[in-house]
Amino acid sequence: MTKRLLSILLAALLTFSLAACNKDGGREVNIPTNQTGSDDFQKNMHQSTTSELCYVCETEDGIYIQLKGAYVYYIEKATKSVTILCGKPECEHNDDTCNARFAARSLCFFNGKLYYFNGNKLIENGQVVDYGDRFYSANPDGTDHKAVQKLEFTPSGDTNAFADKEPILHRGITYFPYSGVLYALPLGGDIEDAEKIWGDEIEADGSHMGNLNRLTYKLWGDGDHVYFMVNLEQSDGTYKDTLFDYDTISKETTQVWEVPGADEVGPWETTGVSVSQWYVMGGYIYFYLSGGDFWRSDLGSGETEKLTDTHEKTEYGSAVFSDDYLCLMNDGPEETGGGAAIGNLSEYIGGDTIYVYGMDGEFIKALSLKELYDEYETLGHCALTFCSGRDIYFIADAGTWGNAVGGVAGKNGNWILCSVNIDTGEITQIYNWD
């Protein structure tokens, strides 16, 4: 059975207790002003397989999500009810004055505050006073936005403009890349005091587009260690995923892993170049290979072992991890035609079953999504976003294609945020947008 909660809650009320709330069919959506969550990097919240919903974070009570380039919403975990993160009376939620319009490139929760990364202009008293990347903070109910920390030494001066620039917060320290170098800085600190961790500065190439042969960082935190995956260029001109470990106690940085070759783990979709999804926990890197299987490597000894043959369930797929589960969707590569297409969730299509494994590789169960395909005739793809507790969240793409103009086909969006419970298999349709 599919549970539907699709009415869009656009008018949040702010009570005297400062808890934003709304009602949908008698279900009240409360945003507690005093929320708690881990001060560690939220590993499970950085697993999305789609750009339509890749910035999320959670507390014990709820989940914050940002729709692509638009507004931030709050999902109450207990009921799966959702509300826009704005308690302003009479707000139309259609311009930059709305509390919920962050246009952020990350969401983090730390020490009772919501943090987000933004490169927009800084406005004070109605005047533009500065530009450049910053961390901002807000109360859990979306009120009291403040600029907290600069993340660019020179506004708009990052010479590696196309790099993965999303910073992370881990135990009160901000880790961020700038012009090819990775830095660490206590939250709220002066950027001039940032500590260099690794990398060499990339000089500007004379183009406003930045360096096209860019170094990209994927940052990670686990206990006393901060990890970063970079796509290092090899002697033959190819690139290979390479993992480094920064020990926050000893302040030492060490290369601990690189993507294995086909001679060790067999061929897969991006053989020898990158892994389809990875997750670092307790001194191991767990990784899934689309077209291959589920593996892990000991970051101390370098020993790699296969945990299970996932290709027995699905040859290709996309995955998200949590501390407890590998959640594997049976979607697969899309065969591209001669024309361009705008509006795809990813390069994958399909996906009507999620296979759940324990982190030891033991198969737990299969969760069918076929009832969604029966309900929506235009549904062509489901994309995983994250796993929280016993719920797996994903987006169902039920949009339709318009006529191609100049060889480019556009999409009329109809994206539906859903969750499926691991125990019951019940699917909840939480929110839809276009």
PDB file of C-alpha atoms in Angstrom, residues 35-329:
ATOM      1  CA  GLN A  35      16.668  20.138  18.120  1.00  0.00           C
ATOM      2  CA  THR A  36      19.556  17.778  18.667  1.00  0.00           C
ATOM      3  CA  GLY A  37      21.747  15.915  16.237  1.00  0.00           C
ATOM      4  CA  SER A  38      25.234  14.503  15.986  1.00  0.00           C
ATOM      5  CA  ASP A  39      28.019  17.064  15.754  1.00  0.00           C
ATOM      6  CA  ASP A  40      29.898  14.625  13.519  1.00  0.00           C
ATOM      7  CA  PHE A  41      29.721  14.687   9.736  1.00  0.00           C
ATOM      8  CA  GLN A  42      26.450  13.016   8.718  1.00  0.00           C
ATOM      9  CA  LYS A  43      27.752  10.278   6.440  1.00  0.00           C
ATOM     10  CA  ASN A  44      24.367   8.869   5.450  1.00  0.00           C
ATOM     11  CA  MET A  45      23.176  12.317   4.336  1.00  0.00           C
ATOM     12  CA  HIS A  46      25.870  12.592   1.653  1.00  0.00           C
ATOM     13  CA  GLN A  47      24.818   9.694  -0.540  1.00  0.00           C
ATOM     14  CA  SER A  48      22.316  11.081  -3.058  1.00  0.00           C
ATOM     15  CA  THR A  49      22.423   9.652  -6.571  1.00  0.00           C
ATOM     16  CA  THR A  50      20.562  12.616  -8.116  1.00  0.00           C
ATOM     17  CA  SER A  51      21.241  16.332  -8.408  1.00  0.00           C
ATOM     18  CA  GLU A  52      17.527  17.046  -7.943  1.00  0.00           C
ATOM     19  CA  LEU A  53      17.900  16.423  -4.212  1.00  0.00           C
ATOM     20  CA  CYS A  54      21.480  16.203  -2.987  1.00  0.00           C
ATOM     21  CA  TYR A  55      21.626  18.660  -0.060  1.00  0.00           C
ATOM     22  CA  VAL A  56      20.053  17.161   3.056  1.00  0.00           C
ATOM     23  CA  CYS A  57      20.753  16.859   6.782  1.00  0.00           C
ATOM     24  CA  GLU A  58      18.876  15.512   9.778  1.00  0.00           C
ATOM     25  CA  THR A  59      18.220  15.861  13.478  1.00  0.00           C
ATOM     26  CA  GLU A  60      16.644  13.364  15.858  1.00  0.00           C
ATOM     27  CA  ASP A  61      13.217  14.786  15.005  1.00  0.00           C
ATOM     28  CA  GLY A  62      13.346  15.709  11.355  1.00  0.00           C
ATOM     29  CA  ILE A  63      15.081  16.029   8.015  1.00  0.00           C
ATOM     30  CA  TYR A  64      15.968  19.201   6.122  1.00  0.00           C
ATOM     31  CA  ILE A  65      15.975  19.022   2.325  1.00  0.00           C
ATOM     32  CA  GLN A  66      16.728  21.573  -0.349  1.00  0.00           C
ATOM     33  CA  LEU A  67      15.057  21.260  -3.691  1.00  0.00           C
ATOM     34  CA  LYS A  68      17.435  22.023  -6.546  1.00  0.00           C
ATOM     35  CA  GLY A  69      18.216  25.741  -6.612  1.00  0.00           C
ATOM     36  CA  ALA A  70      15.133  26.651  -4.617  1.00  0.00           C
ATOM     37  CA  TYR A  71      13.637  26.289  -1.160  1.00  0.00           C
ATOM     38  CA  VAL A  72      14.425  24.343   1.997  1.00  0.00           C
ATOM     39  CA  TYR A  73      11.745  22.091   3.499  1.00  0.00           C
ATOM     40  CA  TYR A  74      11.433  20.197   6.757  1.00  0.00           C
ATOM     41  CA  ILE A  75      10.173  16.606   7.040  1.00  0.00           C
ATOM     42  CA  GLU A  76       8.888  15.419  10.381  1.00  0.00           C
ATOM     43  CA  LYS A  77      10.323  11.919  10.762  1.00  0.00           C
ATOM     44  CA  ALA A  78       7.483  10.471  12.824  1.00  0.00           C
ATOM     45  CA  THR A  79       4.708  11.372  10.362  1.00  0.00           C
ATOM     46  CA  LYS A  80       6.615  12.067   7.095  1.00  0.00           C
ATOM     47  CA  SER A  81       4.688  15.358   6.943  1.00  0.00           C
ATOM     48  CA  VAL A  82       6.491  18.252   5.287  1.00  0.00           C
ATOM     49  CA  THR A  83       6.466  22.040   5.511  1.00  0.00           C
ATOM     50  CA  ILE A  84       8.426  24.854   3.926  1.00  0.00           C
ATOM     51  CA  LEU A  85      11.018  26.243   6.347  1.00  0.00           C
ATOM     52  CA  CYS A  86       9.493  29.697   6.673  1.00  0.00           C
ATOM     53  CA  GLY A  87       7.369  31.007   9.520  1.00  0.00           C
ATOM     54  CA  LYS A  88       6.859  34.539   8.178  1.00  0.00           C
ATOM     55  CA  PRO A  89       3.178  35.522   8.270  1.00  0.00           C
ATOM     56  CA  GLU A  90       1.802  36.316   4.816  1.00  0.00           C
ATOM     57  CA  CYS A  91       5.044  35.253   3.080  1.00  0.00           C
ATOM     58  CA  GLU A  92       4.385  34.276  -0.534  1.00  0.00           C
ATOM     59  CA  HIS A  93       7.539  32.101  -0.690  1.00  0.00           C
ATOM     60  CA  ASN A  94       8.435  33.467  -4.112  1.00  0.00           C
ATOM     61  CA  ASP A  95      11.507  35.688  -3.609  1.00  0.00           C
ATOM     62  CA  ASP A  96      14.751  36.039  -1.642  1.00  0.00           C
ATOM     63  CA  THR A  97      12.967  37.508   1.391  1.00  0.00           C
ATOM     64  CA  CYS A  98      11.519  34.076   2.210  1.00  0.00           C
ATOM     65  CA  ASN A  99      13.309  32.399   5.116  1.00  0.00           C
ATOM     66  CA  ALA A 100      13.269  29.107   3.220  1.00  0.00           C
ATOM     67  CA  ARG A 101      15.070  30.342   0.090  1.00  0.00           C
ATOM     68  CA  PHE A 102      18.694  29.461   0.838  1.00  0.00           C
ATOM     69  CA  ALA A 103      20.042  28.611  -2.643  1.00  0.00           C
ATOM     70  CA  ALA A 104      22.618  26.624  -0.675  1.00  0.00           C
ATOM     71  CA  ARG A 105      25.167  24.085  -1.831  1.00  0.00           C
ATOM     72  CA  SER A 106      25.176  22.110   1.396  1.00  0.00           C
ATOM     73  CA  LEU A 107      23.127  21.647   4.546  1.00  0.00           C
ATOM     74  CA  CYS A 108      24.631  20.742   7.944  1.00  0.00           C
ATOM     75  CA  PHE A 109      23.329  20.594  11.485  1.00  0.00           C
ATOM     76  CA  PHE A 110      25.706  21.437  14.328  1.00  0.00           C
ATOM     77  CA  ASN A 111      25.320  22.552  17.940  1.00  0.00           C
ATOM     78  CA  GLY A 112      21.598  23.229  17.587  1.00  0.00           C
ATOM     79  CA  LYS A 113      21.904  25.302  14.400  1.00  0.00           C
ATOM     80  CA  LEU A 114      21.288  24.706  10.712  1.00  0.00           C
ATOM     81  CA  TYR A 115      24.268  25.663   8.533  1.00  0.00           C
ATOM     82  CA  TYR A 116      24.439  26.123   4.791  1.00  0.00           C
ATOM     83  CA  PHE A 117      27.060  27.001   2.190  1.00  0.00           C
ATOM     84  CA  ASN A 118      26.280  29.849  -0.185  1.00  0.00           C
ATOM     85  CA  GLY A 119      28.205  31.918  -2.706  1.00  0.00           C
ATOM     86  CA  ASN A 120      25.690  34.750  -3.081  1.00  0.00           C
ATOM     87  CA  LYS A 121      26.213  38.390  -2.250  1.00  0.00           C
ATOM     88  CA  LEU A 122      26.136  39.402   1.407  1.00  0.00           C
ATOM     89  CA  ILE A 123      23.500  42.042   2.133  1.00  0.00           C
ATOM     90  CA  GLU A 124      23.418  44.082   5.334  1.00  0.00           C
ATOM     91  CA  ASN A 125      20.835  46.808   5.998  1.00  0.00           C
ATOM     92  CA  GLY A 126      19.672  46.529   2.419  1.00  0.00           C
ATOM     93  CA  GLN A 127      23.145  47.117   0.931  1.00  0.00           C
ATOM     94  CA  VAL A 128      25.510  44.678  -0.780  1.00  0.00           C
ATOM     95  CA  VAL A 129      28.658  44.686   1.358  1.00  0.00           C
ATOM     96  CA  ASP A 130      30.591  41.698   0.021  1.00  0.00           C
ATOM     97  CA  TYR A 131      30.611  38.681  -2.274  1.00  0.00           C
ATOM     98  CA  GLY A 132      32.112  35.226  -1.980  1.00  0.00           C
ATOM     99  CA  ASP A 133      31.536  31.771  -0.514  1.00  0.00           C
ATOM    100  CA  ARG A 134      30.413  31.619   3.108  1.00  0.00           C
ATOM    101  CA  PHE A 135      28.866  29.429   5.736  1.00  0.00           C
ATOM    102  CA  TYR A 136      25.595  30.817   7.068  1.00  0.00           C
ATOM    103  CA  SER A 137      23.570  29.724  10.075  1.00  0.00           C
ATOM    104  CA  ALA A 138      19.854  29.701  10.856  1.00  0.00           C
ATOM    105  CA  ASN A 139      17.673  28.557  13.699  1.00  0.00           C
ATOM    106  CA  PRO A 140      16.066  25.121  13.256  1.00  0.00           C
ATOM    107  CA  ASP A 141      12.759  26.817  12.340  1.00  0.00           C
ATOM    108  CA  GLY A 142      14.385  28.865   9.556  1.00  0.00           C
ATOM    109  CA  THR A 143      14.638  32.178  11.414  1.00  0.00           C
ATOM    110  CA  ASP A 144      17.644  34.405  12.153  1.00  0.00           C
ATOM    111  CA  HIS A 145      19.952  33.845   9.188  1.00  0.00           C
ATOM    112  CA  LYS A 146      23.514  35.000   9.839  1.00  0.00           C
ATOM    113  CA  ALA A 147      26.803  35.020   7.923  1.00  0.00           C
ATOM    114  CA  VAL A 148      29.188  32.932  10.016  1.00  0.00           C
ATOM    115  CA  GLN A 149      32.401  32.351   8.110  1.00  0.00           C
ATOM    116  CA  LYS A 150      34.167  33.278   4.881  1.00  0.00           C
ATOM    117  CA  LEU A 151      35.307  30.334   2.774  1.00  0.00           C
ATOM    118  CA  GLU A 152      37.159  32.261   0.069  1.00  0.00           C
ATOM    119  CA  PHE A 153      40.371  34.177   0.645  1.00  0.00           C
ATOM    120  CA  THR A 154      39.464  36.462  -2.258  1.00  0.00           C
ATOM    121  CA  PRO A 155      35.782  36.842  -3.180  1.00  0.00           C
ATOM    122  CA  SER A 156      35.107  34.872  -6.369  1.00  0.00           C
ATOM    123  CA  GLY A 157      38.842  34.129  -6.467  1.00  0.00           C
ATOM    124  CA  ASP A 158      38.796  30.332  -6.528  1.00  0.00           C
ATOM    125  CA  THR A 159      40.841  29.356  -9.594  1.00  0.00           C
ATOM    126  CA  ASN A 160      39.299  25.896  -9.656  1.00  0.00           C
ATOM    127  CA  ALA A 161      35.784  27.051 -10.408  1.00  0.00           C
ATOM    128  CA  PHE A 162      34.394  23.671 -11.448  1.00  0.00           C
ATOM    129  CA  ALA A 163      35.690  21.715  -8.465  1.00  0.00           C
ATOM    130  CA  ASP A 164      33.356  19.989  -6.031  1.00  0.00           C
ATOM    131  CA  LYS A 165      33.305  22.892  -3.572  1.00  0.00           C
ATOM    132  CA  GLU A 166      30.954  21.609  -0.929  1.00  0.00           C
ATOM    133  CA  PRO A 167      32.577  22.038   2.495  1.00  0.00           C
ATOM    134  CA  ILE A 168      31.813  19.797   5.448  1.00  0.00           C
ATOM    135  CA  LEU A 169      31.424  20.395   9.173  1.00  0.00           C
ATOM    136  CA  HIS A 170      32.930  17.786  11.459  1.00  0.00           C
ATOM    137  CA  ARG A 171      33.212  18.251  15.237  1.00  0.00           C
ATOM    138  CA  GLY A 172      33.199  22.018  14.994  1.00  0.00           C
ATOM    139  CA  ILE A 173      35.777  22.297  12.205  1.00  0.00           C
ATOM    140  CA  THR A 174      35.048  23.437   8.664  1.00  0.00           C
ATOM    141  CA  TYR A 175      36.932  21.630   5.902  1.00  0.00           C
ATOM    142  CA  PHE A 176      36.864  23.317   2.513  1.00  0.00           C
ATOM    143  CA  PRO A 177      38.779  23.349  -0.803  1.00  0.00           C
ATOM    144  CA  TYR A 178      40.031  26.555  -2.397  1.00  0.00           C
ATOM    145  CA  SER A 179      42.054  26.754  -5.634  1.00  0.00           C
ATOM    146  CA  GLY A 180      43.028  23.110  -5.362  1.00  0.00           C
ATOM    147  CA  VAL A 181      44.085  23.185  -1.700  1.00  0.00           C
ATOM    148  CA  LEU A 182      42.171  21.630   1.213  1.00  0.00           C
ATOM    149  CA  TYR A 183      41.941  23.766   4.376  1.00  0.00           C
ATOM    150  CA  ALA A 184      40.659  23.346   7.938  1.00  0.00           C
ATOM    151  CA  LEU A 185      39.240  26.174  10.045  1.00  0.00           C
ATOM    152  CA  PRO A 186      37.270  26.203  13.312  1.00  0.00           C
ATOM    153  CA  LEU A 187      33.659  27.188  12.665  1.00  0.00           C
ATOM    154  CA  GLY A 188      33.367  30.964  12.916  1.00  0.00           C
ATOM    155  CA  GLY A 189      37.116  31.528  12.603  1.00  0.00           C
ATOM    156  CA  ASP A 190      38.916  34.072  10.421  1.00  0.00           C
ATOM    157  CA  ILE A 191      39.789  32.576   7.044  1.00  0.00           C
ATOM    158  CA  GLU A 192      43.306  34.005   7.324  1.00  0.00           C
ATOM    159  CA  ASP A 193      43.852  31.475  10.135  1.00  0.00           C
ATOM    160  CA  ALA A 194      42.868  28.483   7.973  1.00  0.00           C
ATOM    161  CA  GLU A 195      45.251  25.547   8.179  1.00  0.00           C
ATOM    162  CA  LYS A 196      46.454  23.973   4.936  1.00  0.00           C
ATOM    163  CA  ILE A 197      45.944  20.202   4.952  1.00  0.00           C
ATOM    164  CA  TRP A 198      46.876  19.053   1.443  1.00  0.00           C
ATOM    165  CA  GLY A 199      47.284  20.115  -2.159  1.00  0.00           C
ATOM    166  CA  ASP A 200      49.012  22.668  -4.343  1.00  0.00           C
ATOM    167  CA  GLU A 201      47.396  25.894  -5.423  1.00  0.00           C
ATOM    168  CA  ILE A 202      46.054  25.890  -8.951  1.00  0.00           C
ATOM    169  CA  GLU A 203      46.908  29.042 -10.872  1.00  0.00           C
ATOM    170  CA  ALA A 204      44.251  30.783 -12.922  1.00  0.00           C
ATOM    171  CA  ASP A 205      44.190  29.714 -16.571  1.00  0.00           C
ATOM    172  CA  GLY A 206      43.032  33.070 -17.895  1.00  0.00           C
ATOM    173  CA  SER A 207      39.451  31.939 -18.374  1.00  0.00           C
ATOM    174  CA  HIS A 208      36.440  32.942 -16.333  1.00  0.00           C
ATOM    175  CA  MET A 209      35.488  29.270 -16.471  1.00  0.00           C
ATOM    176  CA  GLY A 210      38.384  28.213 -14.261  1.00  0.00           C
ATOM    177  CA  ASN A 211      40.699  25.269 -14.712  1.00  0.00           C
ATOM    178  CA  LEU A 212      39.036  22.555 -16.788  1.00  0.00           C
ATOM    179  CA  ASN A 213      41.630  19.945 -15.753  1.00  0.00           C
ATOM    180  CA  ARG A 214      40.428  20.398 -12.234  1.00  0.00           C
ATOM    181  CA  LEU A 215      41.068  18.532  -9.026  1.00  0.00           C
ATOM    182  CA  THR A 216      37.779  17.584  -7.376  1.00  0.00           C
ATOM    183  CA  TYR A 217      37.389  16.852  -3.676  1.00  0.00           C
ATOM    184  CA  LYS A 218      34.810  14.634  -2.005  1.00  0.00           C
ATOM    185  CA  LEU A 219      35.095  15.221   1.737  1.00  0.00           C
ATOM    186  CA  TRP A 220      34.235  12.820   4.545  1.00  0.00           C
ATOM    187  CA  GLY A 221      34.429  12.667   8.349  1.00  0.00           C
ATOM    188  CA  ASP A 222      34.559   9.607  10.612  1.00  0.00           C
ATOM    189  CA  GLY A 223      35.646   9.857  14.250  1.00  0.00           C
ATOM    190  CA  ASP A 224      39.096  11.424  14.614  1.00  0.00           C
ATOM    191  CA  HIS A 225      39.689  11.194  10.874  1.00  0.00           C
ATOM    192  CA  VAL A 226      38.741  13.358   7.920  1.00  0.00           C
ATOM    193  CA  TYR A 227      38.985  11.658   4.546  1.00  0.00           C
ATOM    194  CA  PHE A 228      39.029  13.157   1.086  1.00  0.00           C
ATOM    195  CA  MET A 229      38.664  11.433  -2.262  1.00  0.00           C
ATOM    196  CA  VAL A 230      40.394  13.132  -5.181  1.00  0.00           C
ATOM    197  CA  ASN A 231      40.601  12.175  -8.838  1.00  0.00           C
ATOM    198  CA  LEU A 232      44.375  12.059  -9.265  1.00  0.00           C
ATOM    199  CA  GLU A 233      45.842  12.140 -12.755  1.00  0.00           C
ATOM    200  CA  GLN A 234      47.931   9.093 -13.637  1.00  0.00           C
ATOM    201  CA  SER A 235      51.067   8.851 -15.759  1.00  0.00           C
ATOM    202  CA  ASP A 236      48.995   7.753 -18.767  1.00  0.00           C
ATOM    203  CA  GLY A 237      46.752  10.834 -18.523  1.00  0.00           C
ATOM    204  CA  THR A 238      43.776   9.028 -17.015  1.00  0.00           C
ATOM    205  CA  TYR A 239      42.284   9.774 -13.598  1.00  0.00           C
ATOM    206  CA  LYS A 240      41.865   7.448 -10.639  1.00  0.00           C
ATOM    207  CA  ASP A 241      39.846   7.840  -7.422  1.00  0.00           C
ATOM    208  CA  THR A 242      42.373   8.136  -4.579  1.00  0.00           C
ATOM    209  CA  LEU A 243      41.537   8.373  -0.867  1.00  0.00           C
ATOM    210  CA  PHE A 244      43.562  10.306   1.715  1.00  0.00           C
ATOM    211  CA  ASP A 245      43.259  10.225   5.502  1.00  0.00           C
ATOM    212  CA  TYR A 246      43.839  13.355   7.589  1.00  0.00           C
ATOM    213  CA  ASP A 247      44.365  12.382  11.242  1.00  0.00           C
ATOM    214  CA  THR A 248      42.903  15.280  13.260  1.00  0.00           C
ATOM    215  CA  ILE A 249      44.997  14.294  16.305  1.00  0.00           C
ATOM    216  CA  SER A 250      48.454  13.851  14.757  1.00  0.00           C
ATOM    217  CA  LYS A 251      47.720  16.357  11.921  1.00  0.00           C
ATOM    218  CA  GLU A 252      49.249  13.915   9.433  1.00  0.00           C
ATOM    219  CA  THR A 253      47.850  13.225   5.959  1.00  0.00           C
ATOM    220  CA  THR A 254      48.342   9.821   4.341  1.00  0.00           C
ATOM    221  CA  GLN A 255      47.223   8.213   1.092  1.00  0.00           C
ATOM    222  CA  VAL A 256      45.314   5.110   2.205  1.00  0.00           C
ATOM    223  CA  TRP A 257      43.501   3.741  -0.848  1.00  0.00           C
ATOM    224  CA  GLU A 258      43.017   3.968  -4.569  1.00  0.00           C
ATOM    225  CA  VAL A 259      40.386   2.404  -6.761  1.00  0.00           C
ATOM    226  CA  PRO A 260      41.423  -1.193  -7.508  1.00  0.00           C
ATOM    227  CA  GLY A 261      41.948  -2.607 -10.962  1.00  0.00           C
ATOM    228  CA  ALA A 262      40.009  -5.254 -12.834  1.00  0.00           C
ATOM    229  CA  ASP A 263      42.706  -7.774 -11.971  1.00  0.00           C
ATOM    230  CA  GLU A 264      41.667  -7.488  -8.310  1.00  0.00           C
ATOM    231  CA  VAL A 265      37.886  -6.946  -8.363  1.00  0.00           C
ATOM    232  CA  GLY A 266      36.885  -7.721 -11.958  1.00  0.00           C
ATOM    233  CA  PRO A 267      35.472  -5.260 -14.529  1.00  0.00           C
ATOM    234  CA  TRP A 268      32.649  -2.819 -13.807  1.00  0.00           C
ATOM    235  CA  GLU A 269      31.008   0.209 -15.364  1.00  0.00           C
ATOM    236  CA  THR A 270      33.955   2.592 -14.730  1.00  0.00           C
ATOM    237  CA  THR A 271      36.724   0.013 -14.442  1.00  0.00           C
ATOM    238  CA  GLY A 272      39.892   1.289 -12.786  1.00  0.00           C
ATOM    239  CA  VAL A 273      38.729   4.910 -12.656  1.00  0.00           C
ATOM    240  CA  SER A 274      36.032   5.464 -10.034  1.00  0.00           C
ATOM    241  CA  VAL A 275      33.688   3.561  -7.750  1.00  0.00           C
ATOM    242  CA  SER A 276      29.922   3.882  -8.111  1.00  0.00           C
ATOM    243  CA  GLN A 277      29.369   4.632  -4.393  1.00  0.00           C
ATOM    244  CA  TRP A 278      31.611   4.515  -1.331  1.00  0.00           C
ATOM    245  CA  TYR A 279      31.335   4.878   2.434  1.00  0.00           C
ATOM    246  CA  VAL A 280      34.127   5.119   5.021  1.00  0.00           C
ATOM    247  CA  MET A 281      33.484   3.785   8.530  1.00  0.00           C
ATOM    248  CA  GLY A 282      35.662   2.355  11.276  1.00  0.00           C
ATOM    249  CA  GLY A 283      38.863   2.181   9.255  1.00  0.00           C
ATOM    250  CA  TYR A 284      37.275   0.537   6.201  1.00  0.00           C
ATOM    251  CA  ILE A 285      36.075   1.858   2.872  1.00  0.00           C
ATOM    252  CA  TYR A 286      32.936   0.079   1.682  1.00  0.00           C
ATOM    253  CA  PHE A 287      32.252   0.418  -2.020  1.00  0.00           C
ATOM    254  CA  TYR A 288      29.715  -0.705  -4.595  1.00  0.00           C
ATOM    255  CA  LEU A 289      30.614  -1.228  -8.250  1.00  0.00           C
ATOM    256  CA  SER A 290      27.832  -0.931 -10.825  1.00  0.00           C
ATOM    257  CA  GLY A 291      28.442  -3.824 -13.182  1.00  0.00           C
ATOM    258  CA  GLY A 292      30.363  -5.488 -10.350  1.00  0.00           C
ATOM    259  CA  ASP A 293      29.727  -6.260  -6.691  1.00  0.00           C
ATOM    260  CA  PHE A 294      29.913  -5.027  -3.050  1.00  0.00           C
ATOM    261  CA  TRP A 295      33.428  -4.812  -1.559  1.00  0.00           C
ATOM    262  CA  ARG A 296      35.386  -3.339   1.304  1.00  0.00           C
ATOM    263  CA  SER A 297      39.047  -2.501   1.866  1.00  0.00           C
ATOM    264  CA  ASP A 298      40.926  -2.271   5.152  1.00  0.00           C
ATOM    265  CA  LEU A 299      42.510   1.201   5.111  1.00  0.00           C
ATOM    266  CA  GLY A 300      45.293   0.004   7.391  1.00  0.00           C
ATOM    267  CA  SER A 301      46.401  -3.216   5.721  1.00  0.00           C
ATOM    268  CA  GLY A 302      45.096  -2.489   2.218  1.00  0.00           C
ATOM    269  CA  GLU A 303      43.398  -5.882   2.081  1.00  0.00           C
ATOM    270  CA  THR A 304      40.290  -5.934  -0.138  1.00  0.00           C
ATOM    271  CA  GLU A 305      37.482  -8.470   0.203  1.00  0.00           C
ATOM    272  CA  LYS A 306      34.216  -9.095  -1.607  1.00  0.00           C
ATOM    273  CA  LEU A 307      31.244  -8.884   0.753  1.00  0.00           C
ATOM    274  CA  THR A 308      28.601 -10.212  -1.632  1.00  0.00           C
ATOM    275  CA  ASP A 309      27.765 -10.828  -5.298  1.00  0.00           C
ATOM    276  CA  THR A 310      25.238  -8.058  -5.892  1.00  0.00           C
ATOM    277  CA  HIS A 311      25.176  -8.729  -9.643  1.00  0.00           C
ATOM    278  CA  GLU A 312      23.126 -11.820  -8.848  1.00  0.00           C
ATOM    279  CA  LYS A 313      20.274  -9.419  -8.016  1.00  0.00           C
ATOM    280  CA  THR A 314      21.016  -6.729 -10.586  1.00  0.00           C
ATOM    281  CA  GLU A 315      23.869  -6.343 -13.071  1.00  0.00           C
ATOM    282  CA  TYR A 316      23.906  -2.543 -12.815  1.00  0.00           C
ATOM    283  CA  GLY A 317      22.564  -0.244 -10.139  1.00  0.00           C
ATOM    284  CA  SER A 318      22.959   2.796  -7.925  1.00  0.00           C
ATOM    285  CA  ALA A 319      23.377   2.714  -4.171  1.00  0.00           C
ATOM    286  CA  VAL A 320      23.280   4.617  -0.893  1.00  0.00           C
ATOM    287  CA  PHE A 321      24.818   3.537   2.399  1.00  0.00           C
ATOM    288  CA  SER A 322      24.187   4.102   6.082  1.00  0.00           C
ATOM    289  CA  ASP A 323      26.101   2.721   9.066  1.00  0.00           C
ATOM    290  CA  ASP A 324      23.824  -0.327   8.890  1.00  0.00           C
ATOM    291  CA  TYR A 325      22.822  -0.870   5.270  1.00  0.00           C
ATOM    292  CA  LEU A 326      23.745  -0.936   1.626  1.00  0.00           C
ATOM    293  CA  CYS A 327      20.581   0.004  -0.296  1.00  0.00           C
ATOM    294  CA  LEU A 328      20.890  -0.970  -3.955  1.00  0.00           C
ATOM    295  CA  MET A 329      18.485   0.191  -6.675  1.00  0.00           C
TER     296      MET A 329
END
